[in-house]
Amino acid sequence: MATDTDVLVLGGGSTGCGIARDLAMRGLEVTLVERGNLTDGTTGRMHGLLHSGGRYAVSDRASATECIEENEILREIAGHCVEMTGGLFVQRPEDSDEYFREKLEGCRACDIPARVLSGREAREREPYLASDIERAISVPDGAVDPFRLCVANAIDAENHGARIETHAEVIDLLREGEDVYGVRVRHDSGPGKRVHQSPGSTEAITAEYVVNATGAWAGQIGAMADLDVAVRPSKGVMTIMNVRQVDTVINRCRPKGDADIIVPHETTAILGTTDEEVTDPDDYPEAEWEVDMMIDTLSDLVPILEDARTIRSFWGVRPLYEPPETGTRDPTDITRDFFLIDHEDRDGVTGVSSIVGGKFTTYRAMAEEISDHVCEKLGVTAHCSTADRPLPGSENIAALEEGMDRFGLRSPVARRSTKRLGSRSREVLETDDPNPVICACEGVTRAEVRDAVSQSGSDLNAVRIRTRASMGNCQGGFCCVGMANELHPDHDEATARAALDELFQERWKGQRHALWGEQLSQAMLNYALHATTMNRDYDPARSEADRDVRPGAIGSGSTAADLEYDAFDQGDR
Amino acid sequence: MAIEDDVLVVGGGIAGATAALAALETDPDARVRLVTHRQSTLRHASGLIDVLGYTPAGEGPLADPFDALEALPTGHPYERVGTDAVREALAFFDRVVDGAYEGGHTDRNALVPTYGGTVKPTARYPASTAPGLASDTRETLLVGFETLPDFDAPLAARHLEAAGVPFDARGVTLSFPGIRRDDAKITRYAHLLDRDEVVDADSGERSARDALAASVDTHLEDESRVGFPAILGDDRVETVREELAEALGVDVFEVPMGPPSLPGMRLEGLLYDALEDAGVRLTSGVPVVDYETTAETAGGTTDRIDHVVVDRNGAEVPHRADQYVLATGGLVGKGVDSNRERVYEPIFDCHVSHPADRYDWFVDDVFGDQPYARFGLEVDRDLRPLAADGVPEFSNLSAAGAVLGGYDFAAEKSGSGVSLATGYVAGTRAAEVGGR
Amino acid sequence: MSDAEQPIDGGAPDEGDDEFEPIQVFPEAEEMDLRPGADDCYKCSTCDTNCPVAAVDDEFPGPKFQGPEQWRLKRQDDHDIDDSVMKCSNCMRCDSACPSSVPLSQMHNTARGEYVEQTMSKLSREYLRNRMLANYRRFAPLGATFPRTANFVLGLSITKWLGEKTLGITSERELPAFATETFREWWEKRGGNAASKRRAQDAREKRGGNAASKRRAQDAREKRGDNAASKRRGESNQPSEDKRIAYFHGCYSNYNTPEVGKALVRVYERFGYEVLVPDQHCSGTPMFANGMLEDARRAAETNVAELADAIENGADIIASCSSCSMSIRQEYPELFDFEGTEDVSANTWDAVEYLRVHEDLEAELEGTSVGAEFDDFVYHAPCHSRNQGLNGQTIEVMDAIDGIDVHDVGDSCSGISGTYGWKAENYETSMKIGEEMFEHMADADARTGLTECPTCSMQMEHGTGYEITHTLEVLEAALVGDSSETDG
């Protein structure tokens, strides 16, 4: 029976997108389905560290070696997603000398370039480090934008003929006897780019082979075809600071522990993290103590964090897995290695494998290994080329940096825009039309927003992850209306309005964890702007159907249908 | 030695300015000083005077706010001052702004188009907004500009229609003559028109107003009014509007914008002109950082403020008055501030009631019934801030405007009305009690 | 400072302590990295609405971009501050506008410093011109040595033409005339501090009879003593018997308008204050405005050391120029960290403000008058006065003098902003900014213009033809009368 596609990849995170790119480049027909936006799962909810391997240099040297190898490859193929900030493992007076020495030895054993800095040298590099930091090990850690990296993989897969279907939730894994042959998905708004308020549909997609790359959700997907995938999701908090207090990744040099890393990420710094096992990757407590712990504990390393502004916090769920019989209690003890479960070998069910565990930095190597496995299953002999071919946006990055074009933009806006767009800068930013800044916090112009809309349809959260628009200190308070305006007239008014509401609500979600001081003032200003000045909270254009905007005690005001305009002041003319 | 006055108002927004003006009106011989630190949130706000658009329970938009005022819950600032005070304050405002605002001919609210394309209920609106009322059935052309991305006129027009307005609306997006950079500030647009500068337009060098009218004219069809984003000048908006209207042969109005908001700046200008004319002594740009009390005589438990301390770039200058009015704003104006542990009033540390756990300061829906929106001071009927035990914090301090708690101005659309009414009452009372 | 004669009047302009590099207490990066300052910004753009340059010139993207946005977007290794920062006039209106206390002018000053350091060619005409304008104090002594020749040469159209063509200094403006006798020359001739001490003593004895005034001063001191808050900063430094101030005259009252300095001395002595005139460099304002932070640092270091000494000697620091007091009070602690910087900042006052707080100035002025030729003013509050909360002060004080009529021109900016309006490329913008003030001045139809800032007064005169005087000169006329006979 002819199938819709050779390989069906479930999950639009780094692993899924990496596999889709790899297989598409090998000439296979690939379809990827993702429940929400690309990166909506764990990939978009990590601290953005490009590991040097230093963090695993004591506990897991195999992982450490793999990290430094992939770290070097990503710098080559994904230069526009990576910032080589360097990293420091810093030792406080109460941290053990023994561990410091082990860390250094481990780095050297794994070929991770490592150098010891005195406390003073470390503070010269990062002036906001605490004055009692005793010494540090410098390693080639970096920062990576997981959104951009994931999207670039997906775009390249599409360029090689793949079908990438976001907002398509898997509602069934199709199994006949001992063979899995496809999935049924529910499209949020019809297949293709997302369009708000257009009707959804379901679709059965059949394939020669199905790859379950849904990470922490792999168990739920497996269960749809009675396959047991014992993933152990573990949550961790990330708290985002408004500015970069440090330009280097700062790790605490001590054995595993919570709140031990600060990653400078784009315009922000991300504090991480906790490690708590949860039962449901979609429903777990986002606890106040976790945020407080990030600030209080990491202030020991960088004291100005104590009074600095945080703009939001988010939680990610690690797709931890351990082979049966290991019996680890503490999730921090579970290996970060990945596992390929071939359900044919394990369960006697053909046509499907599940991928669990693993870490972002080595996504490409994982994708390569899985793709090799899939090719073997399908009898394909093509080889992997993902390590040699730059991602879209990363061609000739070094040359671009040298002769930086400003495209008529102010210099920091041009610098950030071209960093994001890499080799696509000219294609996107060179325009004769006015190109005002839409998001001033992150320096995102109209041309970049429109480019993102052309990629993803009316989903402003998809525009956000592509451009960083609305990810700055106002958290969309000022720019999300401008972003929605760019949807019109390609999309109609109701679509633009729905997309705006969705983005504004999403931005609020993370800010709730940062609601004191400056961010509470910001929240009140945003609220006043949207509710008082624009009256978006009682917008009569809302139909009865979408009146959940003010649930609970507060009513919802009149709708367009029952608002009697002539009862109001008609003017004194 | 201390700088001496009879009434000292801290804060220079609508509430503070109204309090100072009302104090002087009550006692023309009083020495009234207004101390303001940073600029007020007027520059963020739409410049409309909202009184009450929706009840706290969400009924509305209210065609007549006065009926609903009577039914507000105990502790709401309007309940504290009473409905008559709201009427008096509005009448006072109408006198102060002297024709620059309309809406005083009726008790009813007006519905004004917003730049997001919705309509909102308000009680007083600038003359420049008056021809744009949503109850007016005339066909409307909205004009936006390529370099002002906040206001998308075609989208706003569609949105208005979706909101059921009783007229046809259409939008066009033009380039603004004379603006060369995509990031020009709105004050630049206003200045070009205010000064009617000579600009390079498609049709050669001509004055900014002419050039703007000419570029709009080619897009005008059957519409009998044209709406612009509120950038039609600062000091001379009425002249600009009249000239545009004359050139186009239709009415011209502004859609309130912001922040930053020119209508807000103009209102600030009107209030400050009035302060100067009235003889209010103005000290701006410096914060009140501290205060000293004297124990109240006759065995009372309530302290009296003896003087406040103003920090002038390091020099701490005592300012003494009989009566003090606190009008420092809410969370945005920083009259109410917070940290991870608590919400507080930074100058006098007056009691701000709030849930102890900061995760109880909000609800999950962005437009839900947000507790943080109600943070502020509780007051008695003389507007004196109350301590946790219900006793006034100080015998000679009253509070007005957004520093007050117990109401959600954003949801109710009641911000400027509360500021006016409480400012008016606080200022009047300060002059009555403290009169010489 | 051991070389007491050197700083202000002595020697050739380039003979100085230029080689001296101050030891930095903190690493450079910590001082300069202002990204955390962006934390307070909530994007309301109030700063932009206060920017007089952005309103007339859309090439300037406004203070929000120049401050919190540019800094937040910056990386440590980005070395390309946007060149538009050089269009900022340093009026600092944004600073006191921000409802959220973003350190805007500090961010602008630092960005400008980085731009000049990293991007501007040190051989460019612009750099040389800016350096010269910023270091007015270094070439002014030459002019002051031969004032008549200098004034003649500067007034020649050929000189102005050369200035515009070679240096980019506008030929539209009259360069300020040098006084035939500098303030410091007058001060030395008059007998310096010793003479002032005598005069102050005499005045105190004379005022001793005025028990009420003495009691008032005493009361005020006691109140301040009670006030725990005042111990933090700005506490009066006056020993009760010994009223002493140190005058920071700045460059302009020394070389160009010594009458302002003389007025200050006479008014203060009239209240019984002994006046010190410490050695001093430029306050730094023109250097900040031109991104010459190293020049400013050198000048500030001398000033802080000298003024700290004066404070040690029981004096408070008094400035007659609003930009000088602004610089010492706000910019010094924001940008520098010499020993005593905070102390000097906390004990520096505007000349009129000090009298208002330490004496009952308004009561003293009751019943005084200044003569009909000199009692109708139009007043402009300089931006740098506004920043110090002094905008209403002159009007309030003048009200106490009989027969004086003062019209306030409102909150418009004069547009010259120190060296800004002198640059040929800014002249037109500067005049556009000033337009509103000119109109208000013309409408007021007064006799004399009044302000406390030397460059504002140049602009007021240039734009309207009014003769401009300083508030201290009016106070002198009211309180001292014509004392030129006794003073020489």
CSV table of N, CA, C and O in Angstrom, one decimal, chain A residues 278-359:
chain,number,residue,atom,x,y,z
A,278,VAL,N,8.0,15.0,37.7
A,278,VAL,CA,6.6,15.3,37.6
A,278,VAL,C,5.9,14.1,36.9
A,278,VAL,O,6.5,13.3,36.2
A,279,THR,N,4.6,14.0,37.2
A,279,THR,CA,3.9,12.9,36.6
A,279,THR,C,3.3,13.2,35.2
A,279,THR,O,3.4,12.4,34.3
A,280,ASP,N,2.9,14.5,35.0
A,280,ASP,CA,2.3,14.9,33.7
A,280,ASP,C,3.1,16.0,33.2
A,280,ASP,O,3.2,17.1,33.8
A,281,PRO,N,3.7,15.9,32.0
A,281,PRO,CA,4.5,17.0,31.5
A,281,PRO,C,3.7,18.2,31.1
A,281,PRO,O,4.3,19.2,30.8
A,282,ASP,N,2.4,18.1,31.1
A,282,ASP,CA,1.5,19.3,30.7
A,282,ASP,C,0.9,19.9,32.0
A,282,ASP,O,0.3,20.9,31.9
A,283,ASP,N,1.1,19.3,33.1
A,283,ASP,CA,0.4,19.8,34.3
A,283,ASP,C,1.3,19.5,35.5
A,283,ASP,O,1.3,18.4,36.0
A,284,TYR,N,1.9,20.5,36.0
A,284,TYR,CA,2.8,20.4,37.2
A,284,TYR,C,2.8,21.8,37.9
A,284,TYR,O,2.6,22.8,37.2
A,285,PRO,N,3.1,21.8,39.1
A,285,PRO,CA,3.2,23.1,39.8
A,285,PRO,C,4.4,23.9,39.4
A,285,PRO,O,5.5,23.4,39.3
A,286,GLU,N,4.1,25.2,39.1
A,286,GLU,CA,5.2,26.2,38.9
A,286,GLU,C,5.3,27.0,40.1
A,286,GLU,O,4.6,27.9,40.4
A,287,ALA,N,6.3,26.6,40.9
A,287,ALA,CA,6.3,27.0,42.3
A,287,ALA,C,7.1,28.3,42.6
A,287,ALA,O,8.2,28.5,42.0
A,288,GLU,N,6.6,29.1,43.4
A,288,GLU,CA,7.3,30.4,43.8
A,288,GLU,C,8.7,30.1,44.4
A,288,GLU,O,9.6,30.9,44.1
A,289,TRP,N,8.8,29.1,45.2
A,289,TRP,CA,10.1,28.8,45.8
A,289,TRP,C,11.2,28.6,44.8
A,289,TRP,O,12.3,28.9,45.0
A,290,GLU,N,10.8,28.1,43.7
A,290,GLU,CA,11.8,27.8,42.6
A,290,GLU,C,12.4,29.1,42.1
A,290,GLU,O,13.6,29.2,41.9
A,291,VAL,N,11.5,30.1,41.9
A,291,VAL,CA,12.0,31.4,41.4
A,291,VAL,C,12.8,32.1,42.4
A,291,VAL,O,13.9,32.6,42.2
A,292,ASP,N,12.3,32.0,43.7
A,292,ASP,CA,13.1,32.7,44.8
A,292,ASP,C,14.5,32.0,44.9
A,292,ASP,O,15.5,32.7,45.1
A,293,MET,N,14.5,30.7,44.7
A,293,MET,CA,15.8,30.0,44.9
A,293,MET,C,16.8,30.5,43.8
A,293,MET,O,18.0,30.7,44.1
A,294,MET,N,16.3,30.6,42.6
A,294,MET,CA,17.2,31.1,41.5
A,294,MET,C,17.9,32.4,41.9
A,294,MET,O,19.1,32.6,41.8
A,295,ILE,N,17.0,33.3,42.3
A,295,ILE,CA,17.5,34.7,42.6
A,295,ILE,C,18.5,34.6,43.8
A,295,ILE,O,19.6,35.2,43.8
A,296,ASP,N,18.0,34.0,44.9
A,296,ASP,CA,18.7,34.0,46.1
A,296,ASP,C,20.0,33.2,46.0
A,296,ASP,O,21.1,33.7,46.5
A,297,THR,N,20.0,32.1,45.4
A,297,THR,CA,21.2,31.3,45.4
A,297,THR,C,22.2,31.8,44.4
A,297,THR,O,23.4,31.9,44.6
A,298,LEU,N,21.7,32.2,43.2
A,298,LEU,CA,22.7,32.7,42.2
A,298,LEU,C,23.2,34.1,42.5
A,298,LEU,O,24.2,34.5,42.0
A,299,SER,N,22.5,34.8,43.5
A,299,SER,CA,23.1,36.1,43.9
A,299,SER,C,24.4,35.9,44.7
A,299,SER,O,25.2,36.8,44.8
A,300,ASP,N,24.7,34.6,45.1
A,300,ASP,CA,26.0,34.3,45.7
A,300,ASP,C,27.1,34.4,44.7
A,300,ASP,O,28.2,34.7,45.1
A,301,LEU,N,26.7,34.2,43.5
A,301,LEU,CA,27.7,34.3,42.4
A,301,LEU,C,27.8,35.7,41.8
A,301,LEU,O,28.9,36.2,41.5
A,302,VAL,N,26.6,36.3,41.6
A,302,VAL,CA,26.5,37.6,41.0
A,302,VAL,C,25.6,38.4,41.8
A,302,VAL,O,24.4,38.4,41.6
A,303,PRO,N,26.1,39.1,42.8
A,303,PRO,CA,25.2,39.8,43.8
A,303,PRO,C,24.2,40.8,43.2
A,303,PRO,O,23.1,40.9,43.8
A,304,ILE,N,24.5,41.4,42.1
A,304,ILE,CA,23.4,42.4,41.6
A,304,ILE,C,22.2,41.7,41.2
A,304,ILE,O,21.1,42.4,41.0
A,305,LEU,N,22.2,40.4,41.1
A,305,LEU,CA,20.9,39.7,40.7
A,305,LEU,C,19.9,39.9,41.8
A,305,LEU,O,18.7,39.9,41.5
A,306,GLU,N,20.3,40.1,43.0
A,306,GLU,CA,19.3,40.2,44.1
A,306,GLU,C,18.3,41.3,43.8
A,306,GLU,O,17.1,41.1,44.1
A,307,ASP,N,18.7,42.4,43.3
A,307,ASP,CA,17.8,43.5,43.1
A,307,ASP,C,17.5,43.8,41.6
A,307,ASP,O,16.9,44.8,41.2
A,308,ALA,N,17.9,42.9,40.8
A,308,ALA,CA,17.8,43.1,39.3
A,308,ALA,C,16.4,42.7,38.9
A,308,ALA,O,15.7,42.0,39.6
A,309,ARG,N,16.0,43.2,37.8
A,309,ARG,CA,14.6,42.9,37.3
A,309,ARG,C,14.5,41.6,36.5
A,309,ARG,O,15.3,41.3,35.6
A,310,THR,N,13.6,40.8,37.0
A,310,THR,CA,13.3,39.6,36.2
A,310,THR,C,12.1,39.8,35.4
A,310,THR,O,11.2,40.5,35.8
A,311,ILE,N,12.1,39.3,34.1
A,311,ILE,CA,10.9,39.7,33.3
A,311,ILE,C,9.9,38.5,33.2
A,311,ILE,O,8.8,38.7,32.9
A,312,ARG,N,10.4,37.3,33.4
A,312,ARG,CA,9.4,36.2,33.5
A,312,ARG,C,10.2,35.0,33.9
A,312,ARG,O,11.4,35.0,34.1
A,313,SER,N,9.5,33.9,34.2
A,313,SER,CA,10.1,32.6,34.5
A,313,SER,C,9.3,31.6,33.7
A,313,SER,O,8.1,31.8,33.4
A,314,PHE,N,10.0,30.5,33.3
A,314,PHE,CA,9.3,29.4,32.6
A,314,PHE,C,9.9,28.1,33.1
A,314,PHE,O,10.9,28.0,33.7
A,315,TRP,N,9.1,27.1,32.9
A,315,TRP,CA,9.5,25.7,33.3
A,315,TRP,C,9.7,24.9,32.1
A,315,TRP,O,8.9,25.0,31.1
A,316,GLY,N,10.7,24.0,32.1
A,316,GLY,CA,10.8,23.0,31.0
A,316,GLY,C,10.7,21.7,31.6
A,316,GLY,O,11.0,21.5,32.9
A,317,VAL,N,10.4,20.7,30.8
A,317,VAL,CA,10.3,19.3,31.3
A,317,VAL,C,11.3,18.5,30.6
A,317,VAL,O,11.3,18.3,29.4
A,318,ARG,N,12.3,18.0,31.3
A,318,ARG,CA,13.3,17.1,30.7
A,318,ARG,C,12.7,15.7,30.4
A,318,ARG,O,12.0,15.2,31.2
A,319,PRO,N,13.0,15.2,29.2
A,319,PRO,CA,12.5,13.9,28.8
A,319,PRO,C,13.4,12.8,29.4
A,319,PRO,O,13.9,12.0,28.6
A,320,LEU,N,13.6,12.7,30.7
A,320,LEU,CA,14.6,11.8,31.2
A,320,LEU,C,14.0,10.4,31.1
A,320,LEU,O,12.8,10.1,31.1
A,321,TYR,N,15.0,9.5,30.9
A,321,TYR,CA,14.6,8.1,30.7
A,321,TYR,C,15.7,7.2,31.3
A,321,TYR,O,16.9,7.6,31.2
A,322,GLU,N,15.3,6.2,31.9
A,322,GLU,CA,16.4,5.2,32.3
A,322,GLU,C,15.9,3.8,32.0
A,322,GLU,O,14.7,3.5,32.1
A,323,PRO,N,16.8,3.0,31.5
A,323,PRO,CA,16.5,1.7,31.2
A,323,PRO,C,15.9,1.0,32.4
A,323,PRO,O,16.2,1.3,33.5
A,324,PRO,N,15.0,0.0,32.2
A,324,PRO,CA,14.4,-0.7,33.3
A,324,PRO,C,15.4,-1.2,34.3
A,324,PRO,O,16.6,-1.5,33.9
A,325,GLU,N,15.0,-1.3,35.5
A,325,GLU,CA,15.8,-2.0,36.6
A,325,GLU,C,16.9,-1.1,37.1
A,325,GLU,O,17.7,-1.5,38.0
A,326,THR,N,17.1,0.2,36.7
A,326,THR,CA,18.1,1.0,37.2
A,326,THR,C,17.7,1.5,38.6
A,326,THR,O,18.6,1.6,39.5
A,327,GLY,N,16.5,1.9,38.7
A,327,GLY,CA,15.9,2.2,40.1
A,327,GLY,C,16.5,3.5,40.7
A,327,GLY,O,16.6,3.6,41.9
A,328,THR,N,16.7,4.5,39.9
A,328,THR,CA,17.2,5.8,40.4
A,328,THR,C,16.1,6.5,41.1
A,328,THR,O,15.0,6.7,40.5
A,329,ARG,N,16.3,7.0,42.3
A,329,ARG,CA,15.2,7.8,42.9
A,329,ARG,C,15.3,9.3,42.5
A,329,ARG,O,14.3,9.9,42.2
A,330,ASP,N,16.5,9.8,42.6
A,330,ASP,CA,16.7,11.3,42.4
A,330,ASP,C,16.8,11.6,40.9
A,330,ASP,O,17.7,11.0,40.3
A,331,PRO,N,16.0,12.4,40.4
A,331,PRO,CA,16.1,12.6,38.9
A,331,PRO,C,17.4,13.2,38.5
A,331,PRO,O,17.9,13.0,37.4
A,332,THR,N,18.1,13.9,39.4
A,332,THR,CA,19.4,14.5,39.0
A,332,THR,C,20.4,13.4,38.8
A,332,THR,O,21.5,13.6,38.2
A,333,ASP,N,20.1,12.2,39.3
A,333,ASP,CA,21.1,11.1,39.1
A,333,ASP,C,20.8,10.3,37.8
A,333,ASP,O,21.6,9.5,37.4
A,334,ILE,N,19.7,10.6,37.1
A,334,ILE,CA,19.4,9.9,35.9
A,334,ILE,C,20.3,10.4,34.8
A,334,ILE,O,20.5,11.6,34.7
A,335,THR,N,20.8,9.5,34.0
A,335,THR,CA,21.7,9.9,32.9
A,335,THR,C,21.0,10.9,31.9
A,335,THR,O,19.8,10.9,31.7
A,336,ARG,N,21.9,11.7,31.4
A,336,ARG,CA,21.4,12.6,30.3
A,336,ARG,C,21.6,12.0,28.9
A,336,ARG,O,21.4,12.7,27.9
A,337,ASP,N,22.0,10.8,28.9
A,337,ASP,CA,22.3,10.1,27.6
A,337,ASP,C,20.9,9.9,27.0
A,337,ASP,O,19.9,9.9,27.6
A,338,PHE,N,20.9,9.6,25.7
A,338,PHE,CA,19.6,9.3,25.0
A,338,PHE,C,19.5,7.9,24.7
A,338,PHE,O,20.5,7.1,24.6
A,339,PHE,N,18.3,7.4,24.5
A,339,PHE,CA,18.0,6.0,24.2
A,339,PHE,C,17.1,5.9,23.0
A,339,PHE,O,16.1,6.7,22.9
A,340,LEU,N,17.4,5.0,22.1
A,340,LEU,CA,16.6,4.7,21.0
A,340,LEU,C,15.9,3.4,21.2
A,340,LEU,O,16.5,2.4,21.4
A,341,ILE,N,14.6,3.5,21.4
A,341,ILE,CA,13.8,2.3,21.7
A,341,ILE,C,13.2,1.8,20.3
A,341,ILE,O,12.3,2.4,19.8
A,342,ASP,N,13.8,0.7,19.8
A,342,ASP,CA,13.2,0.1,18.6
A,342,ASP,C,12.1,-0.8,19.1
A,342,ASP,O,12.4,-1.9,19.7
A,343,HIS,N,10.9,-0.4,18.8
A,343,HIS,CA,9.8,-1.2,19.3
A,343,HIS,C,9.7,-2.6,18.7
A,343,HIS,O,9.1,-3.5,19.2
A,344,GLU,N,10.4,-2.7,17.5
A,344,GLU,CA,10.4,-4.1,16.9
A,344,GLU,C,11.2,-5.0,17.8
A,344,GLU,O,10.8,-6.1,18.1
A,345,ASP,N,12.4,-4.5,18.2
A,345,ASP,CA,13.3,-5.3,19.0
A,345,ASP,C,12.7,-5.6,20.4
A,345,ASP,O,12.7,-6.7,20.9
A,346,ARG,N,12.1,-4.5,20.9
A,346,ARG,CA,11.7,-4.6,22.3
A,346,ARG,C,10.3,-5.2,22.5
A,346,ARG,O,10.0,-6.1,23.4
A,347,ASP,N,9.3,-4.8,21.6
A,347,ASP,CA,8.0,-5.2,21.8
A,347,ASP,C,7.4,-6.0,20.6
A,347,ASP,O,6.3,-6.4,20.6
A,348,GLY,N,8.3,-6.2,19.6
A,348,GLY,CA,7.8,-6.9,18.4
A,348,GLY,C,6.8,-6.1,17.6
A,348,GLY,O,6.1,-6.7,16.8
A,349,VAL,N,6.8,-4.8,17.7
A,349,VAL,CA,5.9,-4.0,16.9
A,349,VAL,C,6.8,-3.3,15.9
A,349,VAL,O,7.7,-2.5,16.3
A,350,THR,N,6.5,-3.5,14.6
A,350,THR,CA,7.3,-2.9,13.6
A,350,THR,C,6.9,-1.5,13.2
A,350,THR,O,5.8,-1.0,13.6
A,351,GLY,N,7.8,-0.8,12.5
A,351,GLY,CA,7.4,0.5,11.9
A,351,GLY,C,7.6,1.7,12.8
A,351,GLY,O,7.2,2.8,12.4
A,352,VAL,N,8.1,1.5,14.0
A,352,VAL,CA,8.1,2.7,14.9
A,352,VAL,C,9.3,2.5,15.9
A,352,VAL,O,9.6,1.4,16.3
A,353,SER,N,9.9,3.7,16.1
A,353,SER,CA,10.9,3.8,17.2
A,353,SER,C,10.6,5.0,18.1
A,353,SER,O,10.1,6.0,17.6
A,354,SER,N,11.0,5.0,19.3
A,354,SER,CA,10.9,6.1,20.2
A,354,SER,C,12.3,6.6,20.6
A,354,SER,O,13.2,5.8,20.9
A,355,ILE,N,12.4,7.9,20.7
A,355,ILE,CA,13.7,8.5,21.2
A,355,ILE,C,13.4,9.2,22.5
A,355,ILE,O,12.5,10.0,22.6
A,356,VAL,N,14.2,8.9,23.5
A,356,VAL,CA,14.0,9.6,24.8
A,356,VAL,C,15.3,9.9,25.4
A,356,VAL,O,16.3,9.4,25.0
A,357,GLY,N,15.3,10.8,26.4
A,357,GLY,CA,16.5,11.2,27.0
A,357,GLY,C,17.2,12.2,26.1
A,357,GLY,O,16.7,12.8,25.2
A,358,GLY,N,18.5,12.4,26.4
A,358,GLY,CA,19.3,13.3,25.5
A,358,GLY,C,19.3,14.7,25.9
A,358,GLY,O,18.7,15.1,26.9
A,359,LYS,N,20.2,15.5,25.3
A,359,LYS,CA,20.3,16.9,25.6
A,359,LYS,C,20.4,17.7,24.3
A,359,LYS,O,20.9,17.2,23.3
